[in-house]
Amino acid sequence: MPDDVLPDIQTEADIKALVDSFYDRVNADPLLGPVFNNVAHVNWAAHLPRMYDFWSGLLLHTNRYRGQPFAKHIPLPIGSSHFQQWLYLFCRTVDSLFAGPVAQEAKVRAGSIAYIFEHRMRAVNNPLSIL
């Protein structure tokens, strides 16, 4: 489908579609699915509404999200390949559903999150790596 026929992210329903589609891909992914389900034991009924609030805040400028997302990632056995796959799936999901400035912003924000989390995880797990 050409980009010009895809809508941009504009509504809460768009955020829900993005988050739900993305986590469907995560759950089906052989690298990420086991981390979310077998290691982190994500409670999807609780996690998805938090992610709606998180992405709504970033993209629609709502102010509902409350939390410290990085802290939950510290104990997980994840590294660069996990962050790269997360970002790949996220951008692929955005591109399959949306096009426009907010969709582009979603991908930029996701890239920043992946970069920051990966580097902070590296610093937590190997404090000498920041020297």
XYZ file of N, CA and C in Angstrom:
393
model
N 0.848 -1.175 0.000
C 0.000 0.000 0.000
C 0.897 1.243 0.000
N 0.695 2.174 -0.924
C 1.533 3.382 -0.953
C 1.341 4.226 0.296
N 2.420 4.931 0.684
C 2.383 5.758 1.887
C 1.259 6.783 1.866
N 0.927 7.320 0.690
C -0.043 8.405 0.650
C -1.465 7.955 0.968
N -1.733 6.641 1.017
C -3.068 6.200 1.375
C -3.159 5.796 2.841
N -2.037 5.735 3.527
C -2.045 5.399 4.950
C -2.307 6.661 5.765
N -3.112 6.538 6.825
C -3.357 7.700 7.683
C -2.170 7.942 8.601
N -2.124 9.109 9.177
C -1.133 9.396 10.218
C -1.729 8.984 11.566
N -0.910 8.941 12.573
C -1.355 8.648 13.937
C -1.996 9.922 14.477
N -3.299 9.845 14.790
C -4.012 11.043 15.223
C -4.885 10.846 16.449
N -5.276 9.606 16.731
C -6.278 9.366 17.767
C -5.817 8.293 18.744
N -6.554 8.181 19.833
C -6.300 7.102 20.795
C -6.501 5.738 20.147
N -7.455 5.634 19.233
C -7.675 4.373 18.517
C -6.450 4.015 17.675
N -5.793 5.026 17.106
C -4.561 4.787 16.348
C -3.454 4.275 17.268
N -3.335 4.886 18.440
C -2.322 4.440 19.421
C -2.591 2.995 19.805
N -3.828 2.659 20.079
C -4.185 1.292 20.460
C -3.853 0.317 19.333
N -4.178 0.683 18.099
C -3.870 -0.177 16.951
C -2.366 -0.387 16.812
N -1.602 0.679 16.980
C -0.145 0.580 16.906
C 0.398 -0.342 17.991
N 0.024 -0.088 19.220
C 0.542 -0.867 20.348
C 0.115 -2.330 20.234
N -1.145 -2.576 19.952
C -1.621 -3.957 19.843
C -0.914 -4.699 18.712
N -0.784 -4.066 17.558
C -0.109 -4.700 16.417
C 1.363 -4.954 16.714
N 1.993 -3.982 17.353
C 3.401 -4.139 17.702
C 3.605 -5.313 18.653
N 2.817 -5.369 19.707
C 3.017 -6.455 20.673
C 2.561 -7.808 20.127
N 1.677 -7.838 19.142
C 1.403 -9.091 18.443
C 2.674 -9.583 17.759
N 3.396 -8.669 17.144
C 4.665 -9.031 16.488
C 5.710 -9.460 17.520
N 5.780 -8.733 18.628
C 6.734 -9.085 19.687
C 6.459 -10.494 20.197
N 5.208 -10.791 20.458
C 4.856 -12.117 20.972
C 5.196 -13.236 19.995
N 5.121 -12.954 18.705
C 5.425 -13.958 17.685
C 6.918 -14.037 17.366
N 7.688 -13.092 17.864
C 9.106 -13.020 17.527
C 9.919 -14.039 18.335
N 10.773 -14.829 17.682
C 11.531 -15.854 18.404
C 12.590 -15.286 19.357
N 13.044 -14.068 19.153
C 14.021 -13.461 20.066
C 13.329 -12.744 21.217
N 12.336 -11.932 20.911
C 11.707 -11.100 21.934
C 10.579 -11.787 22.692
N 9.799 -12.597 22.026
C 8.665 -13.257 22.661
C 9.043 -13.986 23.944
N 10.094 -14.815 23.925
C 10.469 -15.528 25.155
C 10.894 -14.600 26.293
N 11.518 -13.476 25.987
C 11.929 -12.543 27.040
C 10.694 -11.950 27.714
N 9.745 -11.526 26.917
C 8.530 -10.929 27.461
C 7.694 -11.947 28.238
N 7.572 -13.150 27.687
C 6.631 -14.115 28.243
C 7.248 -15.103 29.224
N 8.457 -15.569 28.967
C 9.058 -16.607 29.800
C 10.000 -16.060 30.864
N 10.564 -14.890 30.623
C 11.493 -14.294 31.581
C 10.792 -13.198 32.384
N 10.244 -12.200 31.694
C 9.596 -11.075 32.377
C 8.188 -11.428 32.849
N 7.604 -12.452 32.272
C 6.238 -12.864 32.632
C 5.283 -11.663 32.603
N 5.297 -10.966 31.459
C 4.480 -9.761 31.307
C 3.003 -10.102 31.479
N 2.347 -9.310 32.297
C 0.888 -9.378 32.450
C 0.319 -8.456 31.372
N -0.080 -9.048 30.251
C -0.486 -8.252 29.098
C -1.710 -7.392 29.385
N -2.615 -7.874 30.220
C -3.821 -7.095 30.547
C -3.458 -5.790 31.258
N -2.377 -5.790 32.001
C -1.912 -4.577 32.677
C -0.924 -3.790 31.810
N -0.078 -4.501 31.074
C 0.987 -3.855 30.300
C 0.450 -3.036 29.124
N -0.475 -3.601 28.389
C -0.959 -2.899 27.193
C -1.583 -1.539 27.511
N -2.460 -1.420 28.503
C -2.977 -0.077 28.817
C -1.874 0.915 29.223
N -0.840 0.432 29.910
C 0.286 1.323 30.247
C 1.001 1.794 28.978
N 1.118 0.884 28.012
C 1.775 1.255 26.752
C 0.904 2.202 25.929
N -0.413 2.042 25.999
C -1.293 3.017 25.332
C -1.034 4.403 25.920
N -0.969 4.483 27.248
C -0.735 5.768 27.906
C 0.650 6.317 27.559
N 1.650 5.444 27.547
C 3.021 5.864 27.247
C 3.104 6.482 25.848
N 2.642 5.736 24.836
C 2.743 6.225 23.466
C 1.776 7.371 23.196
N 0.638 7.391 23.854
C -0.269 8.522 23.721
C 0.395 9.795 24.242
N 1.110 9.665 25.339
C 1.821 10.810 25.880
C 2.882 11.337 24.932
N 3.654 10.419 24.350
C 4.720 10.842 23.444
C 4.194 11.418 22.136
N 3.125 10.830 21.610
C 2.695 11.187 20.259
C 1.477 12.102 20.205
N 0.612 12.021 21.206
C -0.590 12.861 21.214
C -0.541 13.908 22.326
N 0.524 13.890 23.103
C 0.771 14.869 24.160
C -0.257 14.814 25.285
N -0.769 13.623 25.523
C -1.607 13.426 26.706
C -0.655 13.290 27.897
N -1.158 13.241 29.066
C -0.288 13.243 30.239
C -0.718 12.167 31.231
N -1.061 10.989 30.698
C -1.570 9.932 31.572
C -0.492 8.986 32.089
N 0.584 8.816 31.356
C 1.568 7.796 31.728
C 2.308 8.184 33.005
N 2.392 7.223 33.890
C 3.178 7.360 35.109
C 4.011 6.092 35.249
N 5.279 6.246 35.418
C 6.098 5.051 35.585
C 7.561 5.330 35.326
N 8.334 4.344 35.641
C 9.780 4.366 35.431
C 10.120 3.153 34.558
N 9.987 3.262 33.245
C 10.111 2.076 32.402
C 11.501 1.437 32.414
N 12.543 2.225 32.569
C 13.879 1.644 32.489
C 14.140 0.638 33.596
N 13.720 0.934 34.805
C 14.020 0.069 35.956
C 13.542 -1.362 35.745
N 12.415 -1.542 35.064
C 11.881 -2.885 34.844
C 12.749 -3.703 33.888
N 13.595 -3.037 33.118
C 14.428 -3.734 32.139
C 15.772 -4.194 32.719
N 16.186 -3.601 33.823
C 17.516 -3.893 34.373
C 17.756 -5.388 34.609
N 16.824 -6.125 35.225
C 17.133 -7.536 35.501
C 17.018 -8.467 34.291
N 16.567 -7.969 33.162
C 16.318 -8.834 32.015
C 17.613 -9.172 31.270
N 17.703 -10.403 30.745
C 18.885 -10.803 29.975
C 18.766 -10.317 28.532
N 18.931 -9.010 28.345
C 18.785 -8.423 27.018
C 20.022 -7.620 26.657
N 20.280 -7.575 25.358
C 21.433 -6.842 24.857
C 21.103 -6.149 23.554
N 22.134 -5.798 22.837
C 22.006 -5.021 21.616
C 21.057 -5.660 20.607
N 21.152 -6.967 20.424
C 20.300 -7.626 19.426
C 18.824 -7.505 19.784
N 18.510 -7.516 21.075
C 17.118 -7.367 21.505
C 16.591 -5.961 21.197
N 17.416 -4.955 21.482
C 16.990 -3.582 21.211
C 16.849 -3.338 19.713
N 17.778 -3.889 18.933
C 17.691 -3.739 17.478
C 16.433 -4.406 16.934
N 16.105 -5.588 17.433
C 14.908 -6.291 16.976
C 13.644 -5.563 17.411
N 13.639 -5.054 18.640
C 12.501 -4.276 19.142
C 12.248 -3.082 18.225
N 13.318 -2.357 17.894
C 13.187 -1.179 17.044
C 12.750 -1.569 15.632
N 13.308 -2.637 15.097
C 12.921 -3.107 13.767
C 11.425 -3.424 13.726
N 10.955 -4.195 14.701
C 9.534 -4.557 14.736
C 8.648 -3.333 14.927
N 9.085 -2.405 15.766
C 8.290 -1.207 15.997
C 8.162 -0.393 14.702
N 9.271 -0.131 14.052
C 9.242 0.669 12.822
C 8.461 -0.034 11.727
N 8.614 -1.340 11.635
C 7.848 -2.113 10.649
C 6.352 -2.013 10.935
N 5.993 -2.052 12.197
C 4.585 -1.928 12.573
C 4.047 -0.551 12.198
N 4.787 0.491 12.553
C 4.360 1.854 12.199
C 4.165 1.963 10.697
N 5.168 1.502 9.933
C 5.107 1.641 8.477
C 3.972 0.838 7.851
N 3.548 -0.231 8.515
C 2.462 -1.037 7.957
C 1.091 -0.410 8.186
N 1.009 0.508 9.146
C -0.285 1.080 9.530
C -0.433 2.568 9.238
N 0.673 3.312 9.291
C 0.593 4.771 9.291
C 1.685 5.396 8.428
N 1.437 6.627 8.032
C 2.436 7.454 7.357
C 2.120 8.907 7.676
N 3.157 9.700 7.842
C 2.966 11.115 8.127
C 3.906 11.566 9.219
N 3.810 12.823 9.616
C 4.753 13.373 10.588
C 4.694 12.705 11.964
N 3.520 12.343 12.441
C 3.436 11.715 13.763
C 3.966 10.282 13.685
N 3.693 9.598 12.584
C 4.248 8.259 12.395
C 5.774 8.319 12.366
N 6.300 9.316 11.689
C 7.760 9.489 11.657
C 8.286 9.795 13.065
N 7.581 10.624 13.796
C 7.969 10.948 15.174
C 7.965 9.693 16.042
N 7.000 8.810 15.832
C 6.945 7.557 16.592
C 8.217 6.749 16.368
N 8.668 6.676 15.138
C 9.887 5.910 14.829
C 11.126 6.585 15.405
N 11.167 7.902 15.341
C 12.296 8.637 15.932
C 12.332 8.422 17.446
N 11.186 8.551 18.084
C 11.114 8.345 19.542
C 11.523 6.924 19.913
N 11.034 5.942 19.165
C 11.396 4.548 19.435
C 12.899 4.344 19.280
N 13.485 4.964 18.268
C 14.934 4.868 18.081
C 15.694 5.448 19.252
N 15.233 6.575 19.753
C 15.867 7.201 20.917
C 15.730 6.320 22.150
N 14.553 5.757 22.352
C 14.325 4.884 23.511
C 15.244 3.676 23.441
N 15.305 3.030 22.278
C 16.160 1.846 22.128
C 17.620 2.199 22.403
N 18.071 3.314 21.855
C 19.459 3.741 22.043
C 19.760 4.014 23.519
N 18.911 4.800 24.143
C 19.131 5.167 25.549
C 19.076 3.941 26.453
N 18.067 3.106 26.274
C 17.947 1.911 27.112
C 19.141 0.991 26.920
N 19.544 0.763 25.669
C 20.682 -0.126 25.415
C 21.942 0.400 26.099
N 22.207 1.676 25.980
C 23.420 2.243 26.574
C 23.342 2.293 28.099
N 22.183 2.565 28.638
C 22.029 2.541 30.097
C 22.158 1.118 30.627
N 21.616 0.141 29.905
C 21.756 -1.267 30.319
C 23.226 -1.670 30.310
N 23.941 -1.250 29.291
C 25.364 -1.566 29.211
C 26.101 -0.963 30.406
N 25.762 0.260 30.773
C 26.417 0.914 31.907
C 26.081 0.226 33.228
N 24.833 -0.215 33.380
C 24.420 -0.904 34.606
C 25.122 -2.248 34.724
N 25.176 -2.981 33.621
C 25.744 -4.322 33.640
C 27.260 -4.342 33.586
N 27.858 -3.266 33.101
C 29.312 -3.178 33.015
C 29.714 -1.729 33.226
N 29.791 -1.282 34.485
C 30.057 0.132 34.770
C 31.341 0.659 34.123
N 32.307 -0.186 33.888
C 33.557 0.268 33.273
C 33.386 0.593 31.800
N 32.270 0.153 31.180
C 32.063 0.403 29.759
C 31.840 1.878 29.449
N 31.498 2.678 30.455
C 31.242 4.099 30.191
C 32.515 4.924 30.290
N 33.602 4.307 30.713
C 34.868 5.048 30.803
C 35.508 5.205 29.453
